[in-house]
Coordinates of C-alpha atoms in Angstrom, one line a residue:
M1 CA -204.7 -107.7 -25.5
S2 CA -202.0 -105.0 -25.6
A3 CA -200.1 -103.8 -22.6
A4 CA -202.0 -100.5 -22.7
A5 CA -205.4 -102.3 -22.7
A6 CA -204.2 -104.6 -19.9
A7 CA -203.1 -101.7 -17.8
L8 CA -206.5 -100.1 -18.4
G9 CA -208.2 -103.2 -17.3
S10 CA -206.3 -103.4 -14.1
G11 CA -207.1 -99.7 -13.4
D12 CA -210.8 -100.4 -14.1
A13 CA -210.8 -103.2 -11.6
E14 CA -210.6 -100.8 -8.7
V15 CA -211.3 -97.2 -8.0
G16 CA -207.6 -96.6 -7.2
G17 CA -206.7 -96.9 -10.9
A18 CA -205.0 -94.2 -12.9
W19 CA -208.2 -92.9 -14.4
F20 CA -209.4 -92.1 -11.0
S21 CA -206.3 -90.2 -9.7
R22 CA -205.4 -88.4 -12.9
V23 CA -208.9 -87.7 -14.3
V24 CA -211.8 -88.1 -11.9
L25 CA -210.2 -86.6 -8.8
P26 CA -209.0 -83.4 -10.4
L27 CA -212.3 -83.1 -12.3
A28 CA -214.2 -83.4 -9.0
L29 CA -212.0 -80.7 -7.4
V30 CA -212.5 -78.3 -10.3
L31 CA -216.3 -78.8 -10.3
L32 CA -216.4 -78.4 -6.6
V33 CA -214.8 -74.9 -6.8
C34 CA -217.0 -74.0 -9.8
N35 CA -220.2 -74.6 -7.8
M36 CA -218.8 -72.9 -4.7
D37 CA -218.3 -69.8 -6.9
R38 CA -221.8 -70.2 -8.4
I39 CA -223.9 -70.8 -5.3
C40 CA -222.5 -68.1 -3.1
L41 CA -224.8 -65.5 -4.8
S42 CA -227.9 -67.5 -3.8
V43 CA -226.9 -66.8 -0.2
A44 CA -225.6 -63.3 -0.7
I45 CA -228.6 -62.2 -2.7
L46 CA -230.7 -61.9 0.5
P47 CA -228.6 -59.2 2.3
M48 CA -227.7 -57.7 -1.1
A49 CA -231.4 -57.3 -1.9
Q50 CA -232.1 -55.7 1.4
E51 CA -229.2 -53.3 1.0
F52 CA -230.0 -52.3 -2.6
G53 CA -233.8 -52.7 -2.5
W54 CA -234.1 -55.4 -5.1
P55 CA -237.6 -57.0 -5.5
A56 CA -238.0 -60.7 -6.3
T57 CA -238.1 -60.0 -10.1
V58 CA -234.7 -58.2 -10.0
Q59 CA -233.2 -61.0 -7.8
G60 CA -234.3 -63.5 -10.4
L61 CA -232.9 -61.4 -13.2
I62 CA -229.5 -61.1 -11.4
Q63 CA -229.4 -64.9 -10.6
S64 CA -230.2 -65.7 -14.2
A65 CA -227.4 -63.6 -15.5
F66 CA -224.9 -66.4 -14.6
L67 CA -226.8 -68.7 -17.0
W68 CA -226.6 -66.2 -19.9
G69 CA -222.8 -66.6 -20.0
Y70 CA -223.0 -70.3 -19.0
T71 CA -225.2 -71.0 -21.9
A72 CA -223.1 -69.1 -24.4
T73 CA -220.0 -71.3 -23.9
Q74 CA -221.6 -74.8 -23.6
L75 CA -221.3 -75.7 -27.3
L76 CA -218.1 -73.8 -27.8
G77 CA -216.5 -75.4 -24.8
G78 CA -217.5 -78.9 -26.0
H79 CA -216.1 -78.2 -29.5
L80 CA -212.8 -76.9 -28.2
A81 CA -212.5 -79.7 -25.7
D82 CA -213.0 -82.3 -28.5
K83 CA -210.5 -80.5 -30.7
F84 CA -207.8 -79.5 -28.2
G85 CA -208.5 -81.6 -25.1
G86 CA -210.4 -80.8 -21.9
R87 CA -207.3 -80.1 -19.9
A88 CA -206.5 -76.8 -21.6
V89 CA -210.1 -75.7 -21.9
I90 CA -210.8 -76.2 -18.2
G91 CA -207.6 -74.5 -17.2
F92 CA -208.6 -71.4 -19.2
G93 CA -212.2 -71.5 -17.8
V94 CA -210.9 -71.6 -14.2
A95 CA -208.8 -68.5 -14.7
W96 CA -211.7 -66.7 -16.4
F97 CA -214.4 -67.3 -13.8
S98 CA -212.1 -66.6 -10.9
I99 CA -211.2 -63.2 -12.2
A100 CA -214.9 -62.5 -13.0
S101 CA -216.0 -63.4 -9.5
L102 CA -213.5 -60.9 -8.1
L103 CA -215.2 -58.1 -10.2
L104 CA -218.7 -58.4 -8.7
P105 CA -218.0 -56.2 -5.6
A106 CA -216.6 -53.5 -7.9
A107 CA -219.9 -53.6 -9.9
L108 CA -221.7 -52.5 -6.7
S109 CA -219.2 -49.8 -5.8
P110 CA -220.4 -46.2 -5.2
A111 CA -218.7 -45.0 -8.4
V112 CA -220.7 -47.4 -10.5
A113 CA -223.9 -46.4 -8.6
A114 CA -223.2 -42.7 -9.3
A115 CA -223.0 -43.5 -13.0
G116 CA -226.4 -45.3 -12.8
M117 CA -224.9 -48.5 -14.0
T118 CA -225.2 -50.8 -11.0
L119 CA -227.6 -53.3 -12.4
P120 CA -226.0 -53.6 -15.8
A121 CA -222.6 -54.0 -14.2
V122 CA -223.8 -56.7 -11.8
L123 CA -225.4 -58.6 -14.7
L124 CA -222.3 -58.3 -16.7
A125 CA -220.1 -59.6 -13.9
R126 CA -222.3 -62.6 -13.2
M127 CA -222.5 -63.3 -16.9
C128 CA -218.7 -63.4 -17.1
V129 CA -218.6 -65.9 -14.3
G130 CA -221.0 -68.1 -16.3
L131 CA -218.8 -67.7 -19.4
G132 CA -215.9 -69.3 -17.6
E133 CA -217.8 -72.0 -15.9
G134 CA -219.7 -73.0 -19.0
V135 CA -216.8 -74.9 -20.5
A136 CA -216.3 -77.1 -17.4
L137 CA -219.0 -79.8 -17.9
P138 CA -218.6 -80.3 -21.6
S139 CA -214.8 -80.6 -21.0
M140 CA -215.5 -83.1 -18.2
S141 CA -217.5 -85.2 -20.7
N142 CA -214.6 -85.1 -23.1
M143 CA -212.1 -86.1 -20.4
V144 CA -214.1 -89.1 -19.3
A145 CA -214.8 -90.3 -22.8
A146 CA -211.1 -90.0 -23.7
H147 CA -209.4 -91.3 -20.6
V148 CA -211.8 -93.7 -18.8
P149 CA -212.7 -97.2 -19.9
A150 CA -216.2 -97.7 -21.1
S151 CA -217.0 -100.2 -18.2
A152 CA -216.2 -97.5 -15.7
K153 CA -217.8 -94.5 -17.5
A154 CA -220.9 -94.1 -15.3
R155 CA -218.8 -94.4 -12.1
A156 CA -216.3 -91.8 -13.4
L157 CA -219.1 -89.4 -14.2
G158 CA -220.9 -90.0 -10.9
M159 CA -217.8 -89.4 -8.9
S160 CA -217.0 -86.2 -10.9
F161 CA -220.5 -85.0 -10.2
T162 CA -220.0 -85.8 -6.6
G163 CA -217.4 -83.0 -6.6
F164 CA -219.9 -80.8 -8.5
H165 CA -222.6 -81.2 -6.0
S166 CA -220.2 -81.0 -3.0
G167 CA -219.4 -77.5 -4.2
N168 CA -223.0 -76.6 -3.3
L169 CA -222.4 -78.2 0.1
V170 CA -219.2 -76.4 0.8
G171 CA -220.5 -73.1 -0.5
L172 CA -223.7 -73.3 1.6
V173 CA -221.6 -74.1 4.7
L174 CA -218.9 -71.4 4.2
S175 CA -221.0 -68.7 2.6
P176 CA -223.1 -67.7 5.6
L177 CA -220.1 -67.9 8.0
I178 CA -218.1 -65.7 5.7
L179 CA -221.0 -63.4 5.1
V180 CA -221.9 -62.9 8.8
T181 CA -218.3 -62.4 9.8
F182 CA -216.9 -60.3 6.9
G183 CA -219.9 -59.2 4.8
W184 CA -221.2 -60.3 1.4
K185 CA -218.3 -58.8 -0.6
A186 CA -215.9 -61.3 1.1
L187 CA -217.8 -64.2 -0.5
F188 CA -216.8 -63.2 -4.0
Y189 CA -213.2 -62.3 -3.0
T190 CA -212.7 -65.6 -1.2
F191 CA -214.1 -67.9 -3.8
G192 CA -212.5 -65.9 -6.7
L193 CA -209.0 -66.1 -5.1
L194 CA -209.3 -69.9 -5.0
G195 CA -208.9 -70.0 -8.8
L196 CA -205.1 -69.6 -9.0
P197 CA -204.1 -72.6 -6.8
L198 CA -206.9 -74.6 -8.4
M199 CA -205.6 -73.9 -11.9
A200 CA -202.1 -74.9 -10.8
V201 CA -203.3 -78.2 -9.4
W202 CA -205.3 -79.0 -12.4
L203 CA -202.6 -78.4 -14.9
A204 CA -200.1 -80.4 -12.8
I205 CA -202.4 -83.5 -12.6
A206 CA -204.8 -83.7 -15.5
P207 CA -203.6 -85.7 -18.5
K208 CA -202.8 -84.1 -21.8
P209 CA -204.7 -85.3 -25.0
N210 CA -203.4 -88.6 -26.4
K211 CA -200.9 -89.0 -23.6
A212 CA -200.6 -91.6 -20.9
A213 CA -202.7 -90.6 -17.9
A214 CA -201.1 -92.7 -15.3
A215 CA -197.7 -92.9 -13.8
A216 CA -198.1 -96.4 -12.4
G217 CA -198.4 -98.4 -15.5
G218 CA -202.0 -97.4 -16.4
D219 CA -202.2 -96.0 -20.0
S220 CA -205.5 -94.1 -20.5
T221 CA -205.4 -93.0 -24.1
A222 CA -208.2 -93.3 -26.5
E223 CA -206.4 -96.0 -28.4
A224 CA -206.2 -98.1 -25.2
L225 CA -209.9 -97.6 -24.6
Q226 CA -210.7 -98.8 -28.1
Q227 CA -208.6 -101.9 -27.6
Q228 CA -210.3 -102.7 -24.4
Q229 CA -213.7 -102.2 -25.9
Q230 CA -212.8 -104.6 -28.7
Q231 CA -212.2 -107.3 -26.1
Q232 CA -215.7 -106.9 -24.6
G233 CA -218.3 -108.9 -26.5
A234 CA -221.2 -106.8 -25.5
D235 CA -219.6 -103.6 -26.7
A236 CA -218.6 -105.2 -29.9
S237 CA -222.2 -106.5 -30.4
N238 CA -223.6 -103.1 -29.8
S239 CA -221.2 -101.5 -32.2
S240 CA -222.1 -104.0 -34.9
S241 CA -225.8 -103.7 -34.5
S242 CA -225.7 -99.9 -34.9
S243 CA -223.2 -99.7 -37.6
S244 CA -225.8 -99.8 -40.4
S245 CA -227.6 -96.7 -39.0
S246 CA -224.6 -94.4 -38.9
S247 CA -221.6 -94.3 -41.2
G248 CA -218.2 -92.8 -40.6
K249 CA -218.4 -93.1 -36.8
G250 CA -215.5 -91.3 -35.1
E251 CA -215.3 -88.8 -38.0
A252 CA -216.3 -85.1 -37.6
V253 CA -220.0 -84.8 -36.9
S254 CA -221.8 -81.5 -37.3
V255 CA -224.3 -80.0 -34.8
W256 CA -227.0 -80.6 -37.4
Q257 CA -226.1 -84.2 -37.7
L258 CA -226.4 -84.6 -34.0
L259 CA -229.8 -82.9 -34.0
S260 CA -231.0 -85.2 -36.8
H261 CA -231.3 -88.2 -34.5
R262 CA -234.0 -89.0 -32.0
A263 CA -231.5 -90.2 -29.5
T264 CA -230.1 -86.7 -29.2
W265 CA -233.5 -85.3 -28.7
A266 CA -234.2 -87.7 -25.9
I267 CA -231.2 -86.2 -24.1
I268 CA -232.1 -82.7 -25.0
I269 CA -235.7 -83.0 -23.6
V270 CA -234.5 -84.6 -20.4
N271 CA -231.8 -82.0 -20.1
I272 CA -234.3 -79.1 -20.5
V273 CA -236.5 -80.4 -17.7
N274 CA -233.5 -81.4 -15.4
H275 CA -232.0 -77.9 -15.7
W276 CA -235.4 -76.2 -15.1
G277 CA -235.6 -78.0 -11.8
Y278 CA -231.9 -77.9 -10.9
F279 CA -231.4 -74.2 -11.3
I280 CA -234.6 -73.4 -9.4
Y281 CA -233.2 -75.5 -6.5
L282 CA -229.8 -74.0 -6.8
N283 CA -230.8 -70.4 -6.9
W284 CA -234.0 -70.3 -4.9
M285 CA -233.7 -72.9 -2.1
P286 CA -232.3 -70.6 0.5
S287 CA -235.0 -68.0 -0.3
Y288 CA -237.7 -70.7 -0.1
F289 CA -236.5 -71.9 3.3
S290 CA -236.3 -68.3 4.5
K291 CA -239.5 -66.8 3.0
A292 CA -241.9 -69.8 2.9
L293 CA -240.7 -71.6 6.0
G294 CA -239.5 -68.7 8.2
F295 CA -235.9 -69.7 8.7
D296 CA -233.2 -67.1 9.3
L297 CA -230.3 -66.7 6.8
R298 CA -227.9 -69.0 8.5
S299 CA -230.5 -71.7 9.1
S300 CA -231.8 -71.4 5.5
S301 CA -228.2 -71.9 4.1
F302 CA -227.4 -74.9 6.4
L303 CA -230.8 -76.6 5.8
S304 CA -230.3 -76.0 2.1
L305 CA -227.1 -78.1 2.1
V306 CA -228.9 -81.3 3.3
P307 CA -230.4 -82.0 -0.1
W308 CA -227.1 -81.3 -1.8
L309 CA -225.3 -83.7 0.6
V310 CA -227.7 -86.5 -0.5
M311 CA -227.2 -85.6 -4.1
A312 CA -223.4 -85.7 -3.8
V313 CA -223.6 -89.2 -2.4
G314 CA -226.2 -90.2 -4.8
S315 CA -224.2 -89.2 -7.9
S316 CA -221.4 -91.7 -7.1
A317 CA -223.9 -94.4 -6.0
A318 CA -225.7 -94.0 -9.3
G319 CA -222.6 -94.6 -11.3
F320 CA -221.7 -97.8 -9.4
L321 CA -225.3 -99.0 -9.7
A322 CA -225.5 -98.4 -13.4
D323 CA -222.1 -100.0 -14.2
N324 CA -223.0 -103.0 -12.0
L325 CA -226.4 -103.5 -13.7
I326 CA -224.7 -103.4 -17.1
A327 CA -222.0 -105.8 -16.0
A328 CA -224.7 -108.2 -14.8
G329 CA -226.0 -108.5 -18.3
N330 CA -228.6 -105.8 -18.6
S331 CA -228.5 -103.8 -21.8
V332 CA -227.2 -100.2 -21.7
T333 CA -230.5 -99.0 -23.1
F334 CA -232.5 -100.6 -20.3
V335 CA -230.2 -99.3 -17.6
R336 CA -230.2 -95.7 -19.0
K337 CA -234.0 -95.7 -19.3
A338 CA -234.6 -97.2 -15.9
V339 CA -232.3 -95.0 -13.8
Q340 CA -233.4 -91.8 -15.6
S341 CA -237.1 -92.6 -15.2
V342 CA -236.7 -93.2 -11.4
S343 CA -234.6 -90.0 -11.2
M344 CA -237.6 -87.9 -12.4
L345 CA -240.7 -89.7 -11.2
V346 CA -239.7 -89.8 -7.5
P347 CA -238.8 -86.0 -7.4
A348 CA -242.1 -85.3 -9.2
I349 CA -244.0 -86.9 -6.3
A350 CA -241.8 -85.1 -3.7
L351 CA -242.5 -81.7 -5.4
L352 CA -246.3 -82.3 -5.2
F353 CA -245.9 -82.7 -1.4
L354 CA -243.9 -79.5 -1.3
S355 CA -246.7 -77.6 -3.1
N356 CA -248.9 -78.2 0.0
P357 CA -249.0 -74.8 1.7
T358 CA -249.5 -76.3 5.1
I359 CA -246.4 -78.6 4.9
S360 CA -244.2 -78.5 8.0
P361 CA -240.6 -77.3 7.8
A362 CA -239.3 -80.8 8.6
A363 CA -241.5 -82.4 5.9
A364 CA -240.4 -79.7 3.4
V365 CA -236.7 -80.3 4.1
T366 CA -237.3 -84.1 3.7
A367 CA -239.2 -83.7 0.5
M368 CA -236.6 -81.4 -1.0
T369 CA -233.8 -83.8 0.1
L370 CA -235.7 -86.7 -1.6
A371 CA -236.2 -84.7 -4.8
L372 CA -232.6 -83.6 -5.2
G373 CA -231.1 -86.9 -3.9
V374 CA -233.0 -89.1 -6.4
T375 CA -232.4 -86.6 -9.2
S376 CA -228.7 -87.5 -9.0
L377 CA -229.5 -90.8 -10.6
G378 CA -229.6 -88.8 -13.8
Q379 CA -225.8 -88.7 -13.9
A380 CA -225.9 -92.4 -14.8
G381 CA -228.9 -91.8 -17.1
F382 CA -229.0 -88.9 -19.6
V383 CA -225.4 -87.7 -18.8
A384 CA -223.8 -91.1 -19.4
N385 CA -226.0 -91.6 -22.4
M386 CA -224.2 -88.7 -24.2
S387 CA -221.0 -90.6 -24.6
D388 CA -223.0 -93.9 -25.2
I389 CA -224.3 -92.5 -28.5
A390 CA -221.4 -90.2 -29.5
P391 CA -218.2 -91.2 -27.8
K392 CA -215.9 -89.3 -30.2
Q393 CA -218.1 -86.2 -29.9
A394 CA -218.7 -86.4 -26.2
G395 CA -217.8 -82.8 -25.5
Q396 CA -219.8 -81.4 -28.4
M397 CA -222.8 -83.5 -27.5
F398 CA -222.7 -82.4 -23.9
G399 CA -222.3 -78.7 -24.9
L400 CA -225.2 -79.0 -27.4
C401 CA -227.6 -80.7 -25.0
N402 CA -226.6 -78.5 -22.1
T403 CA -227.2 -75.3 -24.2
F404 CA -230.9 -76.3 -24.4
G405 CA -230.8 -77.1 -20.7
C406 CA -229.2 -73.8 -19.7
L407 CA -231.8 -71.8 -21.7
S408 CA -234.4 -73.7 -19.7
G409 CA -232.6 -72.9 -16.5
I410 CA -232.6 -69.2 -17.4
L411 CA -236.4 -69.3 -18.0
G412 CA -236.9 -71.3 -14.8
V413 CA -234.9 -68.9 -12.5
L414 CA -236.7 -65.8 -14.0
S415 CA -240.1 -67.5 -13.8
V416 CA -239.8 -68.2 -10.1
G417 CA -239.2 -64.5 -9.4
F418 CA -242.4 -63.5 -11.3
I419 CA -244.5 -66.4 -10.0
V420 CA -243.5 -65.8 -6.3
E421 CA -244.1 -62.0 -6.7
L422 CA -247.4 -62.6 -8.4
T423 CA -248.8 -65.4 -6.2
G424 CA -246.8 -65.0 -3.0
S425 CA -246.1 -68.8 -3.1
F426 CA -243.7 -71.3 -4.4
A427 CA -246.4 -74.0 -4.8
P428 CA -247.1 -73.2 -8.5
V429 CA -243.4 -73.6 -9.2
F430 CA -243.3 -77.0 -7.7
Q431 CA -246.5 -78.2 -9.5
I432 CA -245.2 -77.0 -12.9
T433 CA -241.9 -78.7 -12.4
A434 CA -243.5 -82.0 -11.3
A435 CA -245.6 -82.1 -14.5
M436 CA -242.5 -81.4 -16.6
Y437 CA -240.7 -84.4 -15.0
V438 CA -243.5 -86.7 -16.0
V439 CA -243.6 -85.5 -19.6
A440 CA -239.8 -85.9 -19.8
V441 CA -240.0 -89.5 -18.6
V442 CA -242.4 -90.4 -21.3
C443 CA -240.3 -88.8 -24.0
W444 CA -237.1 -90.4 -22.7
N445 CA -238.6 -94.0 -22.8
L446 CA -239.8 -93.4 -26.4
L447 CA -236.6 -91.9 -27.8
C448 CA -233.6 -93.1 -25.8
T449 CA -231.1 -95.7 -26.9
G450 CA -227.9 -96.9 -25.3
E451 CA -226.2 -97.9 -28.6
R452 CA -223.6 -95.9 -30.4
V453 CA -225.2 -93.7 -33.1
F454 CA -222.4 -91.3 -34.1

């Protein structure tokens, strides 16, 4: 074993390794700020709707605008990350979404209103925030695939997503405090201004492509990862068994080639359903607690953070669970199928409880917490599976699958506005989502593989 591989191995032995401090920690910080910037509108939308007279359908339209931009840069962000490295792409994305966030109050200024352009300007501003944030997760997938050993991949993804979900927590804690004290405009100024120091920290810490990622003797280059994988019998066996089904692995793979394999469609289907549920929770949970359960704005925001707290903890726990199950001798395919199935079947049951119109507030918060908390297992399921089947195209694969997911998220966020306005209830939303979870589990178990395909 080379010195690089040995160093990687020692880093993999404990969380304090180079891949954690140079890759996972800064990724978690970036994703935390991304979600703070994203979720503040779900809190601000309530007083903004009162001030500007927006019905539920318009609120849904405005909240979906973020996803228009977010969807547009998923595949592009993954392609650029695979080509130039995730470090540069994320740095540019942070600068972009921070500036865009600062522009939202201007879109609601009297001058824009006098021109009759308020709604288009708001939609454009939120879409631009999404354009910047859309590159973050595909670039994260690239960074983990390039700089983290295979045996720690699920842990690295889980801990990165802990930062992602913690952004919801911090945003839901800070947003109502800032809003009540300084008004809704201050939310967008505050979170937008965080971009400059964040970008400086990211560029100072994150490893460049094909460079050593650790200062303390831990090389984290792709070559070191390959050497370590060659020392692991299970990985070598998996690579051998799948070599006959795919030629030229590691070479350029087109989007159409990715779409030609059932393993990709397993991830796409689950991604579609996951994003449908996730963005409904993200954008409508404070409104649900306020309108359906009768909480005030501050209580709605604080209660909404409980499920995200469990989800943040669950993301890291899922990674450790999956890596330990694989290390114990279970196949990657079995582990990916098992954790993903649990991550959708348990939330499906919880959502059916939520659809009961007589549910108590305490039971509703518990059910929502269970739904989101268990959903976090998917970070060690379909998310980790992307780099299982396409390690050299991890960014592109993430961007492709997330594009489908984001389109589903747009439809979901818009649909909730129409359904709630039409029926006066969130129950049909929960029932539809529960049914989608069950269908996704069936498709996942039929199509998924943990072996390398591309």
